[in-house]
Tab-separated table of C-alpha atoms in Angstrom:
chain	number	residue	atom	x	y	z
C	17	MET	CA	0.034	-0.005	0.008
C	18	THR	CA	1.373	3.369	-0.932
C	19	GLU	CA	0.030	6.930	-0.391
C	20	ALA	CA	-0.072	10.001	-2.468
C	21	GLN	CA	-1.205	13.248	-0.970
C	22	THR	CA	-3.219	15.223	-3.332
C	23	GLU	CA	-2.257	18.908	-3.986
C	24	THR	CA	-5.354	21.017	-4.302
C	25	LYS	CA	-6.008	24.688	-5.258
C	26	PRO	CA	-8.367	26.811	-3.144
C	27	GLY	CA	-12.010	25.881	-3.640
C	28	GLN	CA	-10.967	22.445	-5.283
C	29	ARG	CA	-11.996	19.209	-3.693
C	30	PRO	CA	-9.077	16.920	-2.502
C	31	SER	CA	-11.048	13.938	-3.928
C	32	HIS	CA	-11.144	15.640	-7.412
C	33	PRO	CA	-7.766	17.414	-7.803
C	34	ASP	CA	-7.734	17.245	-11.648
C	35	ILE	CA	-10.191	18.344	-14.335
C	36	THR	CA	-11.040	14.764	-14.786
C	37	GLN	CA	-9.636	11.252	-14.075
C	38	ARG	CA	-10.908	9.950	-17.392
C	39	LYS	CA	-8.195	8.240	-19.363
C	40	ASP	CA	-10.215	7.788	-22.520
C	41	ALA	CA	-9.938	10.336	-25.485
C	42	TRP	CA	-12.861	12.381	-24.093
C	43	TRP	CA	-11.729	15.441	-26.067
C	44	GLY	CA	-11.955	13.505	-29.398
C	45	GLU	CA	-15.691	13.874	-29.815
C	46	PRO	CA	-16.049	17.572	-29.113
C	47	ALA	CA	-12.941	18.320	-31.208
C	48	THR	CA	-14.310	16.322	-34.136
C	49	ILE	CA	-17.688	17.959	-33.947
C	50	ALA	CA	-16.189	21.438	-33.742
C	51	THR	CA	-13.984	20.722	-36.825
C	52	VAL	CA	-16.930	19.404	-38.894
C	53	PHE	CA	-19.163	22.323	-37.835
C	54	ILE	CA	-16.677	24.942	-38.572
C	55	SER	CA	-15.956	23.203	-42.027
C	56	PHE	CA	-19.650	23.200	-42.820
C	57	ILE	CA	-20.158	26.849	-41.792
C	58	ILE	CA	-17.262	28.003	-43.947
C	59	TYR	CA	-18.471	26.057	-46.916
C	60	ALA	CA	-22.123	27.186	-46.511
C	61	THR	CA	-21.085	30.834	-46.054
C	62	TYR	CA	-18.906	30.735	-49.158
C	63	ARG	CA	-21.657	29.191	-51.234
C	64	VAL	CA	-24.256	31.726	-49.952
C	65	PHE	CA	-22.039	34.674	-50.837
C	66	GLU	CA	-20.849	33.165	-54.116
C	67	ASN	CA	-24.288	33.813	-55.414
C	68	ASN	CA	-23.641	31.695	-58.517
C	69	TYR	CA	-23.472	28.191	-59.780
C	70	PHE	CA	-26.616	27.091	-58.036
C	71	GLU	CA	-28.981	26.331	-60.941
C	72	SER	CA	-28.372	24.180	-64.027
C	73	GLY	CA	-31.474	23.318	-66.185
C	74	ASN	CA	-34.010	21.869	-63.779
C	75	PHE	CA	-31.425	21.240	-60.971
C	76	LEU	CA	-31.565	23.677	-58.188
C	77	SER	CA	-29.243	23.792	-55.214
C	78	PRO	CA	-30.919	23.032	-51.819
C	79	PHE	CA	-29.008	26.164	-50.488
C	80	TYR	CA	-31.109	28.362	-52.877
C	81	SER	CA	-34.437	26.634	-52.773
C	82	PRO	CA	-37.139	27.926	-52.982
C	83	LYS	CA	-35.494	30.497	-55.330
C	84	LEU	CA	-36.716	33.849	-54.150
C	85	VAL	CA	-35.901	36.606	-56.687
C	86	PHE	CA	-37.097	40.110	-56.020
C	87	ASP	CA	-36.117	43.444	-57.540
C	88	TRP	CA	-35.613	45.055	-54.119
C	89	TRP	CA	-33.211	42.288	-52.886
C	90	LYS	CA	-29.716	43.003	-54.312
C	91	PHE	CA	-27.875	40.289	-52.330
C	92	SER	CA	-27.737	36.428	-52.580
C	93	PRO	CA	-31.245	34.875	-52.608
C	94	ALA	CA	-29.866	32.069	-50.331
C	95	ILE	CA	-29.866	34.589	-47.547
C	96	LEU	CA	-33.599	34.785	-47.678
C	97	ILE	CA	-33.914	31.036	-47.208
C	98	LEU	CA	-30.916	29.681	-45.224
C	99	TRP	CA	-31.719	31.355	-41.914
C	100	ILE	CA	-34.663	28.826	-41.710
C	101	PRO	CA	-32.693	25.551	-41.763
C	102	ALA	CA	-29.809	27.324	-39.876
C	103	GLY	CA	-32.302	28.352	-37.127
C	104	PHE	CA	-33.844	24.839	-37.147
C	105	ARG	CA	-30.441	23.184	-36.655
C	106	THR	CA	-29.195	25.705	-34.140
C	107	THR	CA	-32.171	25.256	-31.894
C	108	CYS	CA	-32.294	21.490	-32.503
C	109	TYR	CA	-32.044	19.469	-29.261
C	110	TYR	CA	-29.383	17.192	-30.771
C	111	TYR	CA	-27.227	19.990	-32.043
C	112	ARG	CA	-27.503	21.904	-28.838
C	113	LYS	CA	-25.838	19.024	-27.023
C	114	ALA	CA	-23.134	18.861	-29.713
C	115	TYR	CA	-22.221	22.620	-29.661
C	116	TYR	CA	-22.745	23.250	-26.080
C	117	ARG	CA	-19.991	20.512	-25.471
C	118	SER	CA	-17.760	21.512	-28.448
C	119	PHE	CA	-17.832	25.262	-28.432
C	120	PHE	CA	-19.136	26.391	-24.917
C	121	MET	CA	-17.484	23.407	-23.040
C	122	THR	CA	-20.546	23.332	-20.644
C	123	PRO	CA	-19.392	20.599	-20.094
C	124	PRO	CA	-16.729	19.616	-22.723
C	125	ALA	CA	-17.526	15.959	-21.912
C	126	CYS	CA	-19.143	14.010	-19.041
C	127	ALA	CA	-17.345	14.374	-15.655
C	128	VAL	CA	-14.923	16.719	-17.075
C	129	ASP	CA	-14.681	20.257	-15.540
C	130	PRO	CA	-15.821	23.225	-17.574
C	131	TYR	CA	-13.427	25.849	-18.720
C	132	GLY	CA	-13.319	29.469	-17.609
C	133	LYS	CA	-15.214	31.535	-15.083
C	134	ASP	CA	-18.616	30.378	-14.055
C	135	GLY	CA	-21.492	32.632	-15.324
C	136	TYR	CA	-23.579	29.698	-16.452
C	137	THR	CA	-27.374	30.343	-16.816
C	138	GLY	CA	-28.276	27.459	-19.131
C	139	GLU	CA	-31.273	28.174	-21.310
C	140	THR	CA	-32.945	30.731	-19.002
C	141	LYS	CA	-31.425	33.944	-20.273
C	142	PHE	CA	-30.724	35.698	-23.698
C	143	PRO	CA	-29.630	34.360	-26.107
C	144	PHE	CA	-30.249	30.737	-25.180
C	145	VAL	CA	-33.853	31.273	-23.975
C	146	PHE	CA	-34.595	31.472	-27.707
C	147	GLN	CA	-33.919	27.786	-27.978
C	148	ASN	CA	-37.599	27.428	-26.832
C	149	LEU	CA	-38.664	28.642	-30.277
C	150	HIS	CA	-37.459	25.348	-31.870
C	151	ARG	CA	-41.071	24.398	-32.904
C	152	TYR	CA	-41.409	27.512	-34.909
C	153	PHE	CA	-38.333	26.636	-36.900
C	154	PHE	CA	-39.735	23.189	-37.292
C	155	TYR	CA	-42.855	24.567	-38.976
C	156	LEU	CA	-40.678	26.724	-41.454
C	157	ALA	CA	-38.283	23.895	-42.122
C	158	ALA	CA	-41.145	21.442	-42.925
C	159	LEU	CA	-42.338	24.075	-45.430
C	160	VAL	CA	-38.890	24.362	-47.097
C	161	LEU	CA	-38.717	20.528	-47.288
C	162	ILE	CA	-41.777	20.536	-49.444
C	163	PHE	CA	-39.981	22.784	-51.997
C	164	LEU	CA	-36.975	20.377	-51.860
C	165	TRP	CA	-39.108	17.414	-52.678
C	166	TYR	CA	-40.671	19.496	-55.522
C	167	ASP	CA	-37.210	20.412	-56.810
C	168	ALA	CA	-36.220	16.726	-56.830
C	169	VAL	CA	-39.339	15.777	-58.826
C	170	VAL	CA	-38.765	18.622	-61.193
C	171	SER	CA	-35.238	17.433	-61.829
C	172	LEU	CA	-36.737	14.329	-63.513
C	173	PHE	CA	-38.069	16.547	-66.220
C	174	LYS	CA	-35.819	17.903	-69.027
C	175	PRO	CA	-36.214	21.703	-69.688
C	176	GLU	CA	-36.685	20.896	-73.325
C	177	GLY	CA	-39.427	18.309	-72.707
C	178	GLY	CA	-39.282	14.623	-71.922
C	179	MET	CA	-37.951	12.887	-68.714
C	180	GLN	CA	-34.627	11.646	-67.487
C	181	LEU	CA	-33.289	9.817	-64.605
C	182	SER	CA	-29.771	11.034	-63.526
C	183	VAL	CA	-27.427	10.313	-60.669
C	184	LEU	CA	-27.857	13.882	-59.604
C	185	SER	CA	-31.658	13.452	-59.310
C	186	ILE	CA	-31.068	10.303	-57.099
C	187	VAL	CA	-28.786	12.404	-54.946
C	188	MET	CA	-31.375	15.094	-54.675
C	189	PHE	CA	-33.972	12.464	-53.611
C	190	ALA	CA	-31.612	10.899	-51.172
C	191	ASN	CA	-31.019	14.363	-49.669
C	192	CYS	CA	-34.748	14.853	-49.240
C	193	PHE	CA	-35.056	11.442	-47.716
C	194	PHE	CA	-32.354	12.382	-45.128
C	195	LEU	CA	-33.787	15.822	-44.467
C	196	SER	CA	-37.305	14.308	-43.960
C	197	GLY	CA	-35.927	11.712	-41.468
C	198	TYR	CA	-34.215	14.569	-39.608
C	199	THR	CA	-37.127	17.049	-39.676
C	200	PHE	CA	-39.802	14.665	-38.808
C	201	GLY	CA	-37.897	12.898	-36.045
C	202	CYS	CA	-37.506	16.239	-34.310
C	203	HIS	CA	-38.161	16.416	-30.492
C	204	ALA	CA	-40.519	19.303	-30.896
C	205	TYR	CA	-42.639	17.511	-33.434
C	206	ARG	CA	-42.653	14.370	-31.373
C	207	HIS	CA	-44.132	16.471	-28.646
C	208	LEU	CA	-46.729	18.269	-31.016
C	209	CYS	CA	-47.901	15.149	-32.812
C	210	GLY	CA	-48.684	13.147	-29.579
C	211	GLY	CA	-46.162	13.458	-26.807
C	212	SER	CA	-48.261	16.363	-25.181
C	213	LEU	CA	-50.983	13.870	-24.450
C	214	ASP	CA	-51.166	12.104	-21.154
C	215	CYS	CA	-53.523	9.448	-22.326
C	216	PHE	CA	-53.228	7.808	-25.778
C	217	SER	CA	-56.318	5.612	-25.585
C	218	SER	CA	-58.953	8.177	-24.608
C	219	CYS	CA	-60.406	8.672	-28.149
C	220	THR	CA	-59.962	7.951	-31.822
C	221	LYS	CA	-58.075	11.138	-32.367
C	222	ALA	CA	-55.766	10.383	-29.559
C	223	LYS	CA	-55.224	6.788	-30.823
C	224	THR	CA	-54.343	8.251	-34.259
C	225	ARG	CA	-51.902	10.630	-32.700
C	226	PHE	CA	-50.431	7.784	-30.740
C	227	LYS	CA	-49.666	5.869	-33.938
C	228	VAL	CA	-47.922	9.024	-35.469
C	229	TRP	CA	-46.074	9.564	-32.129
C	230	GLU	CA	-44.824	5.837	-32.191
C	231	PHE	CA	-43.454	6.451	-35.737
C	232	VAL	CA	-41.890	9.763	-34.928
C	233	THR	CA	-40.325	8.108	-31.774
C	234	LYS	CA	-38.576	5.489	-34.035
C	235	LEU	CA	-37.140	8.333	-36.065
C	236	ASN	CA	-36.225	10.329	-32.994
C	237	GLU	CA	-34.195	7.507	-31.483
C	238	HIS	CA	-31.710	7.946	-34.320
C	239	HIS	CA	-32.002	11.783	-34.431
C	240	MET	CA	-28.329	12.216	-34.156
C	241	GLY	CA	-27.736	9.977	-37.164
C	242	TRP	CA	-30.365	11.732	-39.268
C	243	ALA	CA	-28.855	15.134	-38.271
C	244	TRP	CA	-25.457	14.141	-39.434
C	245	PHE	CA	-26.431	12.340	-42.605
C	246	SER	CA	-28.714	15.188	-43.634
C	247	LEU	CA	-25.978	17.792	-42.921
C	248	PHE	CA	-23.608	16.030	-45.250
C	249	SER	CA	-26.205	15.254	-47.864
C	250	VAL	CA	-27.254	18.862	-48.188
C	251	ALA	CA	-23.694	19.913	-48.536
C	252	LEU	CA	-22.791	17.263	-50.943
C	253	THR	CA	-25.953	17.845	-53.062
C	254	ASP	CA	-25.083	21.418	-53.315
C	255	LEU	CA	-21.524	20.723	-54.237
C	256	TYR	CA	-22.509	18.322	-56.946
C	257	ILE	CA	-24.931	20.902	-58.400
C	258	ARG	CA	-22.155	23.524	-58.256
C	259	GLN	CA	-19.886	21.231	-60.109
C	260	VAL	CA	-22.507	20.554	-62.781
C	261	CYS	CA	-23.013	24.259	-63.149
C	262	THR	CA	-19.304	25.042	-63.612
C	263	GLY	CA	-19.037	22.127	-66.100
C	264	ALA	CA	-16.675	20.116	-63.810
C	265	ALA	CA	-19.039	17.297	-63.476
C	266	SER	CA	-22.075	15.794	-65.268
C	267	PRO	CA	-25.441	14.863	-63.827
C	268	ILE	CA	-24.764	11.385	-65.263
C	269	VAL	CA	-28.013	10.611	-67.099
C	270	LEU	CA	-28.863	6.936	-66.579
C	271	PHE	CA	-31.834	6.886	-69.053
C	272	GLN	CA	-34.134	9.319	-70.754
C	273	PHE	CA	-37.154	9.500	-72.968
S	30	MET	CA	-8.853	-19.885	-14.142
S	31	SER	CA	-5.413	-20.210	-12.445
S	32	GLU	CA	-4.133	-17.521	-14.894
S	33	HIS	CA	-6.808	-15.151	-13.468
S	34	LYS	CA	-5.736	-15.656	-9.947
S	35	ALA	CA	-2.176	-15.017	-10.689
S	36	LYS	CA	-3.019	-11.446	-11.855
S	37	GLU	CA	-2.941	-8.469	-9.682
S	38	ALA	CA	-4.929	-5.264	-10.088
S	39	THR	CA	-3.759	-1.837	-8.778
S	40	LEU	CA	-6.337	0.460	-7.311
S	41	LYS	CA	-5.861	4.012	-6.294
S	42	VAL	CA	-8.553	4.815	-3.739
S	43	TYR	CA	-9.331	8.218	-2.275
S	44	ARG	CA	-9.091	8.266	1.484
S	45	GLY	CA	-10.233	11.249	3.503
S	46	ASP	CA	-13.064	13.590	3.847
S	47	GLY	CA	-14.154	16.752	1.865
S	48	LYS	CA	-11.427	18.922	3.447
S	49	GLU	CA	-8.301	16.796	3.292
S	50	GLY	CA	-7.367	13.358	2.088
S	51	LYS	CA	-5.133	11.362	-0.201
S	52	PHE	CA	-5.119	8.642	-2.822
S	53	GLU	CA	-3.809	5.271	-1.493
S	54	THR	CA	-2.652	2.539	-3.785
S	55	TYR	CA	-3.566	-1.101	-3.055
S	56	LYS	CA	-2.730	-4.350	-4.945
S	57	VAL	CA	-5.607	-6.644	-5.182
S	58	PRO	CA	-5.472	-10.280	-6.603
S	59	MET	CA	-7.838	-10.677	-9.629
S	60	GLU	CA	-10.687	-13.230	-9.595
S	61	ALA	CA	-12.804	-14.371	-12.401
S	62	GLY	CA	-15.893	-12.231	-12.618
S	63	MET	CA	-14.619	-9.708	-10.236
S	64	VAL	CA	-16.178	-6.244	-10.014
S	65	VAL	CA	-14.726	-2.999	-8.571
S	66	LEU	CA	-16.944	-3.410	-5.486
S	67	ASP	CA	-15.196	-6.846	-4.841
S	68	ALA	CA	-11.828	-5.170	-4.913
S	69	ILE	CA	-12.973	-2.635	-2.483
S	70	HIS	CA	-14.226	-5.415	-0.170
S	71	TYR	CA	-10.835	-7.094	-0.528
S	72	ILE	CA	-9.034	-3.932	0.503
S	73	GLN	CA	-11.428	-3.548	3.521
S	74	ALA	CA	-10.746	-7.177	4.510
S	75	ASN	CA	-7.039	-7.207	4.149
S	76	TYR	CA	-5.636	-3.737	4.240
S	77	ALA	CA	-7.944	-1.031	5.529
S	78	PRO	CA	-10.977	-2.181	7.566
S	79	GLU	CA	-11.859	1.462	8.240
S	80	LEU	CA	-12.330	2.198	4.539
S	81	ALA	CA	-15.847	3.636	4.271
S	82	VAL	CA	-18.027	2.435	1.342
S	83	ARG	CA	-21.847	2.327	1.016
S	84	TRP	CA	-23.244	-0.839	-0.674
S	85	ASN	CA	-26.069	-3.228	-0.314
S	86	CYS	CA	-27.388	-5.559	-3.027
S	87	LYS	CA	-24.272	-6.029	-5.245
S	88	ALA	CA	-26.752	-6.615	-8.053
S	89	ALA	CA	-27.031	-2.999	-9.570
S	90	LYS	CA	-30.549	-2.626	-8.108
S	91	CYS	CA	-30.106	-0.738	-4.810
S	92	GLY	CA	-28.136	2.255	-6.130
S	93	SER	CA	-25.841	2.463	-3.068
S	94	CYS	CA	-22.423	1.905	-4.486
S	95	SER	CA	-22.145	4.979	-6.747
S	96	ALA	CA	-18.580	6.183	-7.307
S	97	GLU	CA	-16.280	7.408	-10.021
S	98	VAL	CA	-14.016	4.692	-11.498
S	99	ASN	CA	-11.358	6.102	-13.725
S	100	GLY	CA	-13.286	9.276	-13.908
S	101	HIS	CA	-16.500	7.629	-15.061
S	102	PRO	CA	-19.574	7.887	-12.719
S	103	SER	CA	-20.693	4.319	-12.200
S	104	LEU	CA	-22.043	1.613	-9.910
S	105	MET	CA	-18.943	-0.218	-8.495
S	106	CYS	CA	-20.893	-3.420	-8.373
S	107	LYS	CA	-21.621	-3.125	-12.229
S	108	THR	CA	-18.078	-2.196	-13.236
S	109	ARG	CA	-16.109	-5.360	-14.121
S	110	MET	CA	-12.468	-5.554	-13.395
S	111	ASP	CA	-11.680	-7.366	-16.607
S	112	HIS	CA	-13.015	-4.246	-18.404
S	113	PHE	CA	-9.555	-2.645	-17.632
S	114	GLU	CA	-6.264	-3.386	-19.380
S	115	ASP	CA	-3.809	-5.584	-17.555
S	116	GLY	CA	-1.595	-3.459	-15.215
S	117	GLU	CA	-3.884	-0.430	-15.590
S	118	GLU	CA	-4.115	1.684	-12.427
S	119	ILE	CA	-7.827	2.055	-11.461
S	120	VAL	CA	-8.773	5.221	-9.800
S	121	VAL	CA	-11.747	5.118	-7.457
S	122	GLN	CA	-13.152	8.397	-6.218
S	123	PRO	CA	-16.312	9.299	-4.312
S	124	ILE	CA	-19.049	11.054	-6.347
S	125	LYS	CA	-18.191	14.694	-6.648
S	126	THR	CA	-21.460	16.583	-6.469
S	127	PHE	CA	-22.509	15.841	-2.902
S	128	PRO	CA	-20.764	16.483	0.435
S	129	LEU	CA	-18.139	13.826	1.183
S	130	ILE	CA	-18.541	12.125	4.636
S	131	LYS	CA	-15.562	9.766	4.439
S	132	ASP	CA	-13.661	7.992	1.721
S	133	LEU	CA	-16.278	6.838	-0.762
S	134	VAL	CA	-19.427	7.783	1.128
S	135	THR	CA	-21.223	11.027	0.376
S	136	ASP	CA	-24.231	12.667	1.916
S	137	VAL	CA	-26.981	12.597	-0.654
S	138	SER	CA	-29.751	13.897	1.521
S	139	TRP	CA	-30.112	17.011	-0.596
S	140	ASN	CA	-31.864	14.965	-3.092
S	141	TYR	CA	-34.613	13.886	-0.673
S	142	ARG	CA	-35.202	17.509	0.238
S	143	VAL	CA	-35.678	18.376	-3.479
S	144	ASN	CA	-38.026	15.378	-3.970
S	145	GLU	CA	-40.257	16.686	-1.262
S	146	LYS	CA	-40.930	19.761	-3.260
S	147	ILE	CA	-42.545	17.947	-6.183
S	148	LYS	CA	-46.395	17.777	-6.028
S	149	PRO	CA	-47.180	14.142	-5.473
S	150	PHE	CA	-49.455	11.963	-7.621
S	151	THR	CA	-52.881	13.528	-7.683
S	152	PRO	CA	-55.757	11.465	-9.167
S	153	ASP	CA	-59.249	12.856	-9.733
S	154	GLU	CA	-61.071	12.325	-6.430
S	155	SER	CA	-64.432	12.116	-8.143
S	156	ASP	CA	-63.198	9.161	-10.307
S	157	THR	CA	-64.422	6.319	-8.017
S	158	LYS	CA	-64.620	3.681	-10.714
S	159	GLU	CA	-62.126	0.833	-10.963
S	160	TRP	CA	-59.146	2.112	-13.069
S	161	VAL	CA	-58.465	0.479	-16.327
S	162	ILE	CA	-55.127	1.568	-17.693
S	163	TYR	CA	-53.859	0.444	-21.072
S	164	GLN	CA	-50.238	-0.465	-21.718
S	165	GLU	CA	-49.729	2.225	-24.309
S	166	ASP	CA	-50.899	4.914	-21.706
S	167	ILE	CA	-48.381	3.788	-18.939
S	168	GLU	CA	-45.466	2.565	-20.969
S	169	ARG	CA	-43.539	5.989	-20.739
S	170	VAL	CA	-44.094	6.109	-17.014
S	171	GLN	CA	-42.930	2.546	-16.555
S	172	GLU	CA	-39.508	3.501	-18.018
S	173	PHE	CA	-39.125	6.132	-15.416
S	174	ARG	CA	-40.089	3.792	-12.541
S	175	LYS	CA	-36.970	1.732	-13.251
S	176	CYS	CA	-34.936	4.437	-11.550
S	177	ILE	CA	-32.857	2.967	-8.538
S	178	GLU	CA	-31.932	6.480	-7.169
S	179	CYS	CA	-28.232	5.916	-7.401
S	180	PHE	CA	-27.869	9.630	-8.109
S	181	LEU	CA	-25.296	9.080	-10.762
S	182	CYS	CA	-27.296	11.452	-13.029
S	183	GLN	CA	-27.334	14.046	-10.363
S	184	ASN	CA	-23.634	13.606	-9.866
S	185	VAL	CA	-22.651	13.935	-13.478
S	186	CYS	CA	-25.039	16.788	-14.298
S	187	HIS	CA	-22.679	19.694	-14.720
S	188	VAL	CA	-25.369	22.213	-13.515
S	189	LEU	CA	-25.120	20.652	-10.043
S	190	ARG	CA	-21.508	19.317	-10.298
S	191	ASP	CA	-19.702	22.295	-11.613
S	192	HIS	CA	-22.132	25.231	-11.331
S	193	GLU	CA	-23.306	24.332	-7.939
S	194	LYS	CA	-26.909	25.289	-8.516
S	195	LYS	CA	-28.154	23.495	-5.507
S	196	ASP	CA	-29.490	26.193	-3.140
S	197	GLY	CA	-31.684	29.248	-2.922
S	198	ASN	CA	-33.342	30.828	-5.927
S	199	GLU	CA	-31.098	29.147	-8.366
S	200	GLN	CA	-31.847	25.610	-7.202
S	201	PHE	CA	-31.991	23.069	-10.067
S	202	MET	CA	-33.909	19.927	-9.328
S	203	GLY	CA	-31.635	17.720	-11.488
S	204	PRO	CA	-32.245	14.878	-13.911
S	205	ARG	CA	-33.457	12.408	-11.377
S	206	PHE	CA	-36.276	14.586	-10.322
S	207	LEU	CA	-37.199	15.751	-13.690
S	208	VAL	CA	-37.596	11.989	-14.409
S	209	ARG	CA	-39.880	11.697	-11.367
S	210	ALA	CA	-41.906	14.825	-12.479
S	211	ALA	CA	-42.187	13.424	-15.989
S	212	GLY	CA	-43.549	10.110	-14.660
S	213	LEU	CA	-46.222	12.131	-12.736
S	214	GLU	CA	-47.053	14.670	-15.534
S	215	MET	CA	-47.471	11.885	-18.122
S	216	HIS	CA	-49.509	9.671	-15.833
S	217	PRO	CA	-52.992	9.216	-17.401
S	218	LYS	CA	-54.706	9.453	-14.019
S	219	ASP	CA	-52.808	12.423	-12.542
S	220	THR	CA	-54.495	15.824	-12.667
S	221	ALA	CA	-51.880	18.073	-10.920
S	222	ASP	CA	-49.986	20.767	-12.898
S	223	ARG	CA	-46.279	20.973	-12.191
S	224	LEU	CA	-45.238	23.177	-15.040
S	225	GLU	CA	-44.890	26.380	-13.003
S	226	TYR	CA	-42.815	24.575	-10.450
S	227	LEU	CA	-40.585	23.019	-13.200
S	228	LYS	CA	-39.905	26.382	-14.725
S	229	GLU	CA	-39.692	28.735	-11.651
S	230	GLU	CA	-38.518	26.542	-8.899
S	231	GLY	CA	-37.058	23.346	-10.437
S	232	HIS	CA	-35.297	25.623	-13.047
S	233	ILE	CA	-35.720	23.168	-15.923
S	234	GLY	CA	-34.103	25.873	-18.139
S	235	TYR	CA	-30.820	25.311	-16.594
S	236	CYS	CA	-30.676	21.926	-18.319
S	237	ASN	CA	-28.784	22.281	-21.537
S	238	ILE	CA	-29.505	18.838	-22.643
S	239	THR	CA	-25.895	17.649	-22.927
S	240	LYS	CA	-27.154	14.174	-22.054
S	241	CYS	CA	-24.499	12.969	-19.564
S	242	CYS	CA	-27.256	11.966	-17.285
S	243	THR	CA	-28.473	9.492	-20.002
S	244	GLU	CA	-24.944	8.235	-20.584
S	245	VAL	CA	-24.424	7.269	-16.899
S	246	CYS	CA	-27.731	5.815	-16.120
S	247	PRO	CA	-27.252	2.184	-15.100
S	248	GLU	CA	-30.904	1.457	-15.839
S	249	GLU	CA	-30.513	2.918	-19.334
S	250	ILE	CA	-33.366	5.254	-18.864
S	251	HIS	CA	-33.495	7.672	-21.748
S	252	ILE	CA	-33.567	10.550	-19.333
S	253	THR	CA	-33.031	13.402	-21.720
S	254	ASP	CA	-35.084	12.222	-24.767
S	255	ASN	CA	-38.001	10.732	-22.907
S	256	ALA	CA	-38.186	12.790	-19.710
S	257	ILE	CA	-36.417	16.142	-19.804
S	258	ILE	CA	-37.084	17.235	-23.402
S	259	PRO	CA	-40.781	16.294	-23.249
S	260	LEU	CA	-41.034	18.338	-20.063
S	261	LYS	CA	-39.235	21.149	-21.710
S	262	GLU	CA	-41.742	21.126	-24.627
S	263	ARG	CA	-44.525	21.136	-22.073
S	264	VAL	CA	-43.037	24.302	-20.461
S	265	VAL	CA	-42.802	25.761	-23.957
S	266	ASP	CA	-46.533	25.099	-24.469
S	267	GLU	CA	-47.322	27.051	-21.494
S	268	TYR	CA	-44.770	29.949	-21.479
S	269	TYR	CA	-43.091	30.288	-24.826
S	270	ASP	CA	-45.588	29.504	-27.546
S	271	PRO	CA	-48.127	32.355	-28.002
S	272	LEU	CA	-49.210	31.095	-31.391
S	273	GLY	CA	-50.003	27.636	-30.045
S	274	LYS	CA	-51.847	29.090	-27.128
S	275	MET	CA	-53.885	31.331	-29.377
S	276	ILE	CA	-54.804	28.342	-31.599
S	277	LYS	CA	-55.796	26.344	-28.610
S	278	GLY	CA	-57.828	29.322	-27.437
S	279	ILE	CA	-59.696	29.522	-30.655
S	280	PHE	CA	-60.091	25.960	-31.471
S	281	GLY	CA	-59.875	24.130	-28.034
S	282	GLY	CA	-57.404	21.527	-27.130
S	283	GLY	CA	-54.431	21.715	-24.901
S	284	LYS	CA	-53.583	19.255	-22.066
S	285	LYS	CA	-55.634	16.166	-22.616
S	286	LYS	CA	-56.619	13.874	-19.685
């Protein structure tokens, strides 16, 4: 048996002298998430302000859909739209966990001390009290999603008439699929569609809402997966369309008539 | 089997109280199927009979032997010794959030005082018929009833652990009691309203849903997704959703019983 006296700073507990005793790479997850987030934000910001290469024939980038063109608006039309998915993701219950850990370090990981002075107020004060508006962003994001499905369907039609199936159209449909899984697995929607009820068997309407709630719950169990897949799919879909617009890539038409 | 007996584990255990103490290192022979609590018992029996540790069932059902093993909040009776690498030093600390009495034993009575503040189960007194409750109506509540009150979630919650929001006007009730409140709020036969308490006194807004409570729960209760977020959404219904309230005011609806 050997002894080791712990050296503690004022206010620190002798039983917990270090920021953590964890030996695993607890910093790996927040560091990875921060890197991916920053990369996405840089790419999306560049694409918004590029204000070019977003439409080729019937292929429209998800960053610019629905395309809002007004005489009075002199800037990129993407600015008029992207605040909706950005707001939806920023107030999303999964992403909140991810960026609170990665950027605010409250906490950086479980059982790891936070960094900096303690002014923590959670989601009770400005600006984080606005996280409570998540359901409003859900309504708007669901609306945008309708336009994205419409864009995917329109991409099957050739501008000069006739139809075609291309790899790019499949990518656009896949993007809509991932975005739908993410949007309709949302915690706020899970509450609105049935979670707010205390009794699911009380009437026919409640039973129907229970069925919807059950389905949404299945999606919600994998909300993190849907969140990441849809983030990547929307960026890759935009990138593919950009490359088609610049002529660097082809939509790869599989068949047409 | 003989190979297991020949191995020795090294445990570094905190000895002391909340003001002063030290880590002592002990060598413990490994046995097949051994858990950390077995190793602590070996230390008690062979080196340090005065070592204080709280335990009871040794079956992960009483919730007594909560501690931090290599920095991970966990039940010592559920943490297998063969989970660690050969020769790895295993650090055993008391849980950090509550006042330390001695060695690995903490005073968790704060939790019982918080519990008393929650309005208890309140059925409709005029409902004198025999209750028939369908499985779909009670399933959510049953998950919450699995809680063994080990208080690992309270311990790992950074609002209590690092930001010390335990007293006065800033008291946060913590994940354990949000689970209890959710079990009451979602009960089909309960009529009480706890939303004002949750917002104003329990300070549900302090939770930033970083999910550490869910990660450490030995009963694998989906604390964040199934209890805290649904309660947050109910608080949004009441306090942050003027549009929803207006629609319910015009068309009816709201909390269903």
